[in-house]
Each structure stands twice: as C-alpha cells, then as structure tokens.
Amino acid sequence: DTGVSQNPRHKITKRGQNVTFRCDPISEHNRLYWYRQTLGQGPEFLTYFQNEAQLEKSRLLSDRFSAERPKGSFSTLEIQRTEQGDSAMYLCASSFPGPNLQAFFGQGTRLTVV
Amino acid sequence: GDSVTQMEGPVTLSEEAFLTINCTYTATGYPSLFWYVQYPGEGLQLLLKATKADDKGSNKGFEATYRKETTSFHLEKGSVQVSDSAVYFCALSDRPGGSYIPTFGRGTSLIVHP
C-alpha cells in the first residue's frame, strides 16, 4: 500500500459544470476525511466517513456538494453546478479512529473553475 | 468551537538559525496536538505529536511541548537547513461530539536561505 491516492491531481472546469474527485485511502483505515484548502489557509474540514457511514458534514459543505464511500473503501466527492468560489485544493485523508492517531493525506486535487 | 492559531509567515531564516513557530489552541476537551509539514508539491505529512500535558514530541530535530497551562504547542528547531523550507501546520484532535476530527491552523511558511 503506497498511501492515500487522489485522482485527478488537477481539474479545470467551466462554471456550472459538475466535477467528481476520487480518493483511495490506506486500506486498513476505516476513517476517511475530506478537506478543502485555499491559498494561504490551512485545511478546512468538509466531511468524514467511518467505514461507509458519513458521520459529520461541515457547514462549508453546501447542498451542491455530495460525498460517498460505498463499501467503506474509496470515496468520491462531487460538486454540482461549480462556481468560481469552489476553486481550491481538495484534500483527502485517512486514519484509524481515536484522538492520538495521525491522519495520512493524499496530494490533493486542485480544482480551477473558469 | 475548537480552533488553532499560528503565527503569520513567511518566516525567513538563514541556514543554522534557531526556529520558533508559535501555535496556540482553543479546545472544549483534552486534545492531542500535532505538527504537520507540507513540502512543495507534496501532501501534508505528520512531523510530530503530543497527546498529554508536558509531553514533548520530536522528529528530525524539531521539538514541541504540550503546554496545557498556556494552551500552546510551539515548534522549535535549533539549527534549520535549506531542506526545512516548507509550510508547517499546527493541528489538534479533540472530541466534541465524539468525533476527533483534526482541526488545522492556517499554516506558517518557512523559507531558509543558504
């Protein structure tokens, strides 16, 4: 296992189009997180899964955003009707549950909405 | 809610200089504390962590001590190298509602000149 993998690495889309990103976590990890990072800011929490259950969603996650984790393995994040304000780096991380265990991050998907 | 505050960057140092990056936190519970590092073009990776008061996390010459009385977790290194140039993120993992979702500061960019 080579770590958390995200695809695509870069995505340019026109405003109003839908986009979908994929994250493949470390296989033993049952937690999976999605974060958004804009220039000069730290990662902002969007949502997380424990196995296939989506347990929490941030207020940042508008109704245009949806995430799934079928079978508790890979996850997808879809943004519908993209807006220029959605341009950001979307980060996926995975971990075991618990307070002391680190999150392992993928390299992210950079979205540019033109 | 929980939050992390880091000193603003960029921090610019000459090689072999002493480094301090300040981090303070606000948490409802008793969090674990982390420093993550992001090298150019790479994903975030854990640098060090501390899970209880007065613990010292250390790795690659970097150190940080969990100070509950001052709610701080400052990152230090005695002699920085050019290869330490990166963005450093302070983070906590707390349990409001049982979640242990990692919460990040905005990051501090470190630039080390030869």
PDB file of C-alpha atoms in Angstrom:
ATOM      1  CA  ASP A   1       0.000   0.000   0.000  1.00  0.00           C
ATOM      2  CA  THR A   2       1.518   3.283  -1.089  1.00  0.00           C
ATOM      3  CA  GLY A   3      -0.584   5.722   0.892  1.00  0.00           C
ATOM      4  CA  VAL A   4      -3.605   7.861   0.135  1.00  0.00           C
ATOM      5  CA  SER A   5      -4.208   8.354  -3.565  1.00  0.00           C
ATOM      6  CA  GLN A   6      -6.297  11.112  -5.129  1.00  0.00           C
ATOM      7  CA  ASN A   7      -7.423  11.492  -8.716  1.00  0.00           C
ATOM      8  CA  PRO A   8      -7.262  13.579 -10.729  1.00  0.00           C
ATOM      9  CA  ARG A   9      -4.425  15.755  -9.498  1.00  0.00           C
ATOM     10  CA  HIS A  10      -5.686  18.750 -11.424  1.00  0.00           C
ATOM     11  CA  LYS A  11      -9.098  19.626 -12.832  1.00  0.00           C
ATOM     12  CA  ILE A  12     -10.097  22.694 -14.835  1.00  0.00           C
ATOM     13  CA  THR A  13     -13.801  23.089 -15.433  1.00  0.00           C
ATOM     14  CA  LYS A  14     -16.208  25.697 -16.664  1.00  0.00           C
ATOM     15  CA  ARG A  15     -18.571  27.341 -14.238  1.00  0.00           C
ATOM     16  CA  GLY A  16     -21.804  25.398 -13.985  1.00  0.00           C
ATOM     17  CA  GLN A  17     -20.299  22.018 -14.793  1.00  0.00           C
ATOM     18  CA  ASN A  18     -20.243  19.070 -12.404  1.00  0.00           C
ATOM     19  CA  VAL A  19     -16.988  17.523 -11.235  1.00  0.00           C
ATOM     20  CA  THR A  20     -16.155  14.363  -9.304  1.00  0.00           C
ATOM     21  CA  PHE A  21     -12.981  13.552  -7.399  1.00  0.00           C
ATOM     22  CA  ARG A  22     -11.849  10.177  -6.140  1.00  0.00           C
ATOM     23  CA  CYS A  23      -9.885   9.219  -3.049  1.00  0.00           C
ATOM     24  CA  ASP A  24      -8.388   5.815  -2.300  1.00  0.00           C
ATOM     25  CA  PRO A  25      -7.403   5.673   1.375  1.00  0.00           C
ATOM     26  CA  ILE A  26      -4.900   3.424   3.085  1.00  0.00           C
ATOM     27  CA  SER A  27      -6.697   0.100   3.019  1.00  0.00           C
ATOM     28  CA  GLU A  28      -6.663  -0.639   6.773  1.00  0.00           C
ATOM     29  CA  HIS A  29      -8.038   2.791   7.697  1.00  0.00           C
ATOM     30  CA  ASN A  30     -11.736   2.983   8.460  1.00  0.00           C
ATOM     31  CA  ARG A  31     -11.856   6.774   8.711  1.00  0.00           C
ATOM     32  CA  LEU A  32     -11.777   8.995   5.655  1.00  0.00           C
ATOM     33  CA  TYR A  33     -11.843  12.806   5.661  1.00  0.00           C
ATOM     34  CA  TRP A  34     -12.343  15.446   3.003  1.00  0.00           C
ATOM     35  CA  TYR A  35     -10.828  18.898   3.468  1.00  0.00           C
ATOM     36  CA  ARG A  36     -10.640  21.998   1.326  1.00  0.00           C
ATOM     37  CA  GLN A  37      -7.554  24.222   1.266  1.00  0.00           C
ATOM     38  CA  THR A  38      -7.329  27.655  -0.312  1.00  0.00           C
ATOM     39  CA  LEU A  39      -4.176  29.692  -0.844  1.00  0.00           C
ATOM     40  CA  GLY A  40      -2.624  30.807   2.416  1.00  0.00           C
ATOM     41  CA  GLN A  41      -5.058  28.849   4.554  1.00  0.00           C
ATOM     42  CA  GLY A  42      -4.956  25.571   6.396  1.00  0.00           C
ATOM     43  CA  PRO A  43      -7.132  22.591   5.520  1.00  0.00           C
ATOM     44  CA  GLU A  44     -10.810  23.225   6.329  1.00  0.00           C
ATOM     45  CA  PHE A  45     -12.904  20.226   7.279  1.00  0.00           C
ATOM     46  CA  LEU A  46     -15.708  19.280   4.893  1.00  0.00           C
ATOM     47  CA  THR A  47     -16.902  15.822   5.903  1.00  0.00           C
ATOM     48  CA  TYR A  48     -15.798  12.442   7.199  1.00  0.00           C
ATOM     49  CA  PHE A  49     -16.741   8.795   6.988  1.00  0.00           C
ATOM     50  CA  GLN A  50     -16.288   5.944   9.377  1.00  0.00           C
ATOM     51  CA  ASN A  51     -16.452   2.902   7.144  1.00  0.00           C
ATOM     52  CA  GLU A  52     -19.341   3.613   4.765  1.00  0.00           C
ATOM     53  CA  ALA A  53     -21.237   5.914   7.120  1.00  0.00           C
ATOM     54  CA  GLN A  54     -20.949   9.668   6.634  1.00  0.00           C
ATOM     55  CA  LEU A  55     -20.917  10.844  10.249  1.00  0.00           C
ATOM     56  CA  GLU A  56     -20.434  14.567  10.030  1.00  0.00           C
ATOM     57  CA  LYS A  57     -20.643  17.376   7.499  1.00  0.00           C
ATOM     58  CA  SER A  58     -19.323  20.890   7.866  1.00  0.00           C
ATOM     59  CA  ARG A  59     -21.455  23.951   7.211  1.00  0.00           C
ATOM     60  CA  LEU A  60     -18.963  24.606   4.398  1.00  0.00           C
ATOM     61  CA  LEU A  61     -20.476  21.650   2.549  1.00  0.00           C
ATOM     62  CA  SER A  62     -23.318  23.274   0.641  1.00  0.00           C
ATOM     63  CA  ASP A  63     -26.075  21.226  -0.977  1.00  0.00           C
ATOM     64  CA  ARG A  64     -24.103  21.325  -4.242  1.00  0.00           C
ATOM     65  CA  PHE A  65     -21.526  19.050  -2.622  1.00  0.00           C
ATOM     66  CA  SER A  66     -22.046  15.351  -2.041  1.00  0.00           C
ATOM     67  CA  ALA A  67     -19.688  12.662  -0.860  1.00  0.00           C
ATOM     68  CA  GLU A  68     -19.993   8.914  -0.842  1.00  0.00           C
ATOM     69  CA  ARG A  69     -17.961   5.989   0.384  1.00  0.00           C
ATOM     70  CA  PRO A  70     -19.599   2.835  -0.905  1.00  0.00           C
ATOM     71  CA  LYS A  71     -18.490  -0.334   0.861  1.00  0.00           C
ATOM     72  CA  GLY A  72     -16.222   1.683   3.115  1.00  0.00           C
ATOM     73  CA  SER A  73     -13.334   1.711   0.665  1.00  0.00           C
ATOM     74  CA  PHE A  74     -12.721   4.541  -1.829  1.00  0.00           C
ATOM     75  CA  SER A  75     -14.652   7.793  -1.651  1.00  0.00           C
ATOM     76  CA  THR A  76     -15.930  10.289  -4.182  1.00  0.00           C
ATOM     77  CA  LEU A  77     -16.632  13.979  -3.747  1.00  0.00           C
ATOM     78  CA  GLU A  78     -18.956  15.537  -6.310  1.00  0.00           C
ATOM     79  CA  ILE A  79     -19.545  19.233  -6.811  1.00  0.00           C
ATOM     80  CA  GLN A  80     -22.575  20.154  -8.883  1.00  0.00           C
ATOM     81  CA  ARG A  81     -23.009  23.438 -10.761  1.00  0.00           C
ATOM     82  CA  THR A  82     -19.489  24.573  -9.923  1.00  0.00           C
ATOM     83  CA  GLU A  83     -18.844  28.211  -9.027  1.00  0.00           C
ATOM     84  CA  GLN A  84     -15.597  30.176  -9.172  1.00  0.00           C
ATOM     85  CA  GLY A  85     -15.536  30.177  -5.378  1.00  0.00           C
ATOM     86  CA  ASP A  86     -15.169  26.402  -5.462  1.00  0.00           C
ATOM     87  CA  SER A  87     -11.632  26.784  -6.857  1.00  0.00           C
ATOM     88  CA  ALA A  88      -9.360  25.234  -4.232  1.00  0.00           C
ATOM     89  CA  MET A  89      -7.261  22.218  -3.370  1.00  0.00           C
ATOM     90  CA  TYR A  90      -9.415  19.317  -2.189  1.00  0.00           C
ATOM     91  CA  LEU A  91      -7.590  17.049   0.219  1.00  0.00           C
ATOM     92  CA  CYS A  92      -8.431  13.550   1.317  1.00  0.00           C
ATOM     93  CA  ALA A  93      -7.010  11.920   4.425  1.00  0.00           C
ATOM     94  CA  SER A  94      -7.481   8.610   6.179  1.00  0.00           C
ATOM     95  CA  SER A  95      -6.790   7.282   9.651  1.00  0.00           C
ATOM     96  CA  PHE A  96      -7.797   4.818  12.299  1.00  0.00           C
ATOM     97  CA  PRO A  97     -10.324   6.281  14.754  1.00  0.00           C
ATOM     98  CA  GLY A  98      -9.146   7.839  18.005  1.00  0.00           C
ATOM     99  CA  PRO A  99      -7.538  11.032  19.285  1.00  0.00           C
ATOM    100  CA  ASN A 100      -3.874  10.101  19.066  1.00  0.00           C
ATOM    101  CA  LEU A 101      -3.691   8.663  15.619  1.00  0.00           C
ATOM    102  CA  GLN A 102      -2.377  10.753  12.787  1.00  0.00           C
ATOM    103  CA  ALA A 103      -4.199  11.445   9.562  1.00  0.00           C
ATOM    104  CA  PHE A 104      -2.423  10.449   6.348  1.00  0.00           C
ATOM    105  CA  PHE A 105      -3.030  12.840   3.490  1.00  0.00           C
ATOM    106  CA  GLY A 106      -3.125  12.465  -0.251  1.00  0.00           C
ATOM    107  CA  GLN A 107      -1.524  15.029  -2.537  1.00  0.00           C
ATOM    108  CA  GLY A 108      -4.866  16.624  -3.277  1.00  0.00           C
ATOM    109  CA  THR A 109      -6.903  17.547  -6.323  1.00  0.00           C
ATOM    110  CA  ARG A 110      -6.540  21.136  -7.465  1.00  0.00           C
ATOM    111  CA  LEU A 111      -9.800  22.442  -8.907  1.00  0.00           C
ATOM    112  CA  THR A 112      -9.895  25.552 -11.065  1.00  0.00           C
ATOM    113  CA  VAL A 113     -13.298  26.858 -12.123  1.00  0.00           C
ATOM    114  CA  VAL A 114     -13.144  29.259 -15.057  1.00  0.00           C
TER     115      VAL A 114
ATOM    116  CA  GLY B   1     -15.629  25.504  18.791  1.00  0.00           C
ATOM    117  CA  ASP B   2     -12.091  24.210  18.561  1.00  0.00           C
ATOM    118  CA  SER B   3      -9.501  26.349  16.801  1.00  0.00           C
ATOM    119  CA  VAL B   4      -5.771  26.685  16.225  1.00  0.00           C
ATOM    120  CA  THR B   5      -3.891  29.960  15.837  1.00  0.00           C
ATOM    121  CA  GLN B   6      -0.432  30.105  14.295  1.00  0.00           C
ATOM    122  CA  MET B   7       1.950  32.950  13.812  1.00  0.00           C
ATOM    123  CA  GLU B   8       1.797  34.532  10.390  1.00  0.00           C
ATOM    124  CA  GLY B   9       4.516  33.873   7.884  1.00  0.00           C
ATOM    125  CA  PRO B  10       6.588  33.758   5.984  1.00  0.00           C
ATOM    126  CA  VAL B  11       9.376  33.141   8.428  1.00  0.00           C
ATOM    127  CA  THR B  12      12.686  33.755   6.667  1.00  0.00           C
ATOM    128  CA  LEU B  13      15.894  32.459   8.243  1.00  0.00           C
ATOM    129  CA  SER B  14      19.474  31.797   7.328  1.00  0.00           C
ATOM    130  CA  GLU B  15      20.776  28.257   7.481  1.00  0.00           C
ATOM    131  CA  GLU B  16      21.724  27.137  11.033  1.00  0.00           C
ATOM    132  CA  ALA B  17      19.493  29.750  12.650  1.00  0.00           C
ATOM    133  CA  PHE B  18      17.116  28.903  15.516  1.00  0.00           C
ATOM    134  CA  LEU B  19      13.466  28.431  14.609  1.00  0.00           C
ATOM    135  CA  THR B  20      10.330  29.032  16.632  1.00  0.00           C
ATOM    136  CA  ILE B  21       6.830  28.873  15.167  1.00  0.00           C
ATOM    137  CA  ASN B  22       4.150  29.766  17.690  1.00  0.00           C
ATOM    138  CA  CYS B  23       0.895  27.829  17.989  1.00  0.00           C
ATOM    139  CA  THR B  24      -1.933  28.268  20.476  1.00  0.00           C
ATOM    140  CA  TYR B  25      -5.205  26.421  20.595  1.00  0.00           C
ATOM    141  CA  THR B  26      -8.740  26.533  21.933  1.00  0.00           C
ATOM    142  CA  ALA B  27     -10.462  23.247  22.671  1.00  0.00           C
ATOM    143  CA  THR B  28     -13.524  22.090  24.558  1.00  0.00           C
ATOM    144  CA  GLY B  29     -11.925  18.813  25.640  1.00  0.00           C
ATOM    145  CA  TYR B  30      -8.417  17.497  26.186  1.00  0.00           C
ATOM    146  CA  PRO B  31      -6.970  17.398  22.681  1.00  0.00           C
ATOM    147  CA  SER B  32      -3.997  15.686  21.140  1.00  0.00           C
ATOM    148  CA  LEU B  33      -1.698  18.127  19.345  1.00  0.00           C
ATOM    149  CA  PHE B  34       0.185  17.732  16.082  1.00  0.00           C
ATOM    150  CA  TRP B  35       2.553  19.483  13.732  1.00  0.00           C
ATOM    151  CA  TYR B  36       2.248  18.619  10.059  1.00  0.00           C
ATOM    152  CA  VAL B  37       4.623  19.729   7.301  1.00  0.00           C
ATOM    153  CA  GLN B  38       3.901  20.277   3.621  1.00  0.00           C
ATOM    154  CA  TYR B  39       6.878  20.361   1.282  1.00  0.00           C
ATOM    155  CA  PRO B  40       6.414  21.966  -2.132  1.00  0.00           C
ATOM    156  CA  GLY B  41       4.307  19.762  -4.396  1.00  0.00           C
ATOM    157  CA  GLU B  42       3.635  17.171  -1.702  1.00  0.00           C
ATOM    158  CA  GLY B  43       0.806  16.269   0.651  1.00  0.00           C
ATOM    159  CA  LEU B  44       0.719  17.066   4.355  1.00  0.00           C
ATOM    160  CA  GLN B  45       2.701  14.664   6.482  1.00  0.00           C
ATOM    161  CA  LEU B  46       2.955  14.295  10.220  1.00  0.00           C
ATOM    162  CA  LEU B  47       6.073  15.850  11.739  1.00  0.00           C
ATOM    163  CA  LEU B  48       5.451  15.210  15.435  1.00  0.00           C
ATOM    164  CA  LYS B  49       2.692  14.864  18.016  1.00  0.00           C
ATOM    165  CA  ALA B  50       1.965  15.035  21.752  1.00  0.00           C
ATOM    166  CA  THR B  51      -1.031  13.505  23.448  1.00  0.00           C
ATOM    167  CA  LYS B  52      -0.997  14.871  27.004  1.00  0.00           C
ATOM    168  CA  ALA B  53       0.214  17.834  29.004  1.00  0.00           C
ATOM    169  CA  ASP B  54       4.003  18.263  29.289  1.00  0.00           C
ATOM    170  CA  ASP B  55       4.634  15.652  26.593  1.00  0.00           C
ATOM    171  CA  LYS B  56       7.371  16.612  24.143  1.00  0.00           C
ATOM    172  CA  GLY B  57       7.049  15.485  20.551  1.00  0.00           C
ATOM    173  CA  SER B  58      10.229  15.354  18.475  1.00  0.00           C
ATOM    174  CA  ASN B  59      11.323  14.346  14.997  1.00  0.00           C
ATOM    175  CA  LYS B  60      14.101  15.356  12.558  1.00  0.00           C
ATOM    176  CA  GLY B  61      15.498  17.845  15.071  1.00  0.00           C
ATOM    177  CA  PHE B  62      12.130  19.561  15.568  1.00  0.00           C
ATOM    178  CA  GLU B  63      10.517  19.651  19.010  1.00  0.00           C
ATOM    179  CA  ALA B  64       7.267  20.886  20.529  1.00  0.00           C
ATOM    180  CA  THR B  65       5.998  20.649  24.117  1.00  0.00           C
ATOM    181  CA  TYR B  66       2.312  20.389  25.044  1.00  0.00           C
ATOM    182  CA  ARG B  67       1.684  23.273  27.468  1.00  0.00           C
ATOM    183  CA  LYS B  68      -1.813  22.969  28.879  1.00  0.00           C
ATOM    184  CA  GLU B  69      -1.489  25.989  31.171  1.00  0.00           C
ATOM    185  CA  THR B  70      -0.756  28.296  28.231  1.00  0.00           C
ATOM    186  CA  THR B  71      -2.691  26.232  25.629  1.00  0.00           C
ATOM    187  CA  SER B  72       0.369  26.265  23.394  1.00  0.00           C
ATOM    188  CA  PHE B  73       2.401  23.873  21.257  1.00  0.00           C
ATOM    189  CA  HIS B  74       5.252  25.913  19.803  1.00  0.00           C
ATOM    190  CA  LEU B  75       7.521  24.294  17.215  1.00  0.00           C
ATOM    191  CA  GLU B  76      11.291  24.722  17.628  1.00  0.00           C
ATOM    192  CA  LYS B  77      14.463  23.637  15.901  1.00  0.00           C
ATOM    193  CA  GLY B  78      17.947  24.547  16.972  1.00  0.00           C
ATOM    194  CA  SER B  79      19.569  24.748  13.535  1.00  0.00           C
ATOM    195  CA  VAL B  80      17.475  24.885  10.384  1.00  0.00           C
ATOM    196  CA  GLN B  81      18.550  23.664   6.980  1.00  0.00           C
ATOM    197  CA  VAL B  82      17.549  24.760   3.486  1.00  0.00           C
ATOM    198  CA  SER B  83      15.698  21.459   3.157  1.00  0.00           C
ATOM    199  CA  ASP B  84      13.379  22.513   6.030  1.00  0.00           C
ATOM    200  CA  SER B  85      11.775  25.106   3.758  1.00  0.00           C
ATOM    201  CA  ALA B  86       8.102  24.170   3.756  1.00  0.00           C
ATOM    202  CA  VAL B  87       4.725  25.119   5.203  1.00  0.00           C
ATOM    203  CA  TYR B  88       4.119  23.988   8.793  1.00  0.00           C
ATOM    204  CA  PHE B  89       0.625  23.370  10.151  1.00  0.00           C
ATOM    205  CA  CYS B  90      -0.324  23.075  13.803  1.00  0.00           C
ATOM    206  CA  ALA B  91      -3.350  20.867  14.424  1.00  0.00           C
ATOM    207  CA  LEU B  92      -5.427  19.377  17.196  1.00  0.00           C
ATOM    208  CA  SER B  93      -7.691  16.378  17.519  1.00  0.00           C
ATOM    209  CA  ASP B  94     -10.476  16.808  20.038  1.00  0.00           C
ATOM    210  CA  ARG B  95     -13.707  15.118  20.809  1.00  0.00           C
ATOM    211  CA  PRO B  96     -16.660  17.490  20.621  1.00  0.00           C
ATOM    212  CA  GLY B  97     -19.497  15.107  19.986  1.00  0.00           C
ATOM    213  CA  GLY B  98     -17.164  12.137  19.842  1.00  0.00           C
ATOM    214  CA  SER B  99     -15.603  12.874  16.504  1.00  0.00           C
ATOM    215  CA  TYR B 100     -11.829  13.511  16.923  1.00  0.00           C
ATOM    216  CA  ILE B 101     -11.754  15.429  13.653  1.00  0.00           C
ATOM    217  CA  PRO B 102      -8.344  17.018  13.030  1.00  0.00           C
ATOM    218  CA  THR B 103      -8.545  20.834  13.079  1.00  0.00           C
ATOM    219  CA  PHE B 104      -5.748  22.822  11.460  1.00  0.00           C
ATOM    220  CA  GLY B 105      -4.218  26.248  11.750  1.00  0.00           C
ATOM    221  CA  ARG B 106      -3.650  28.367   8.657  1.00  0.00           C
ATOM    222  CA  GLY B 107      -0.032  27.297   8.262  1.00  0.00           C
ATOM    223  CA  THR B 108       3.285  29.124   8.546  1.00  0.00           C
ATOM    224  CA  SER B 109       5.628  29.225   5.594  1.00  0.00           C
ATOM    225  CA  LEU B 110       9.326  28.776   6.423  1.00  0.00           C
ATOM    226  CA  ILE B 111      11.991  29.898   3.969  1.00  0.00           C
ATOM    227  CA  VAL B 112      15.590  29.016   4.778  1.00  0.00           C
ATOM    228  CA  HIS B 113      18.383  30.701   2.809  1.00  0.00           C
ATOM    229  CA  PRO B 114      21.865  29.191   2.424  1.00  0.00           C
TER     230      PRO B 114
END
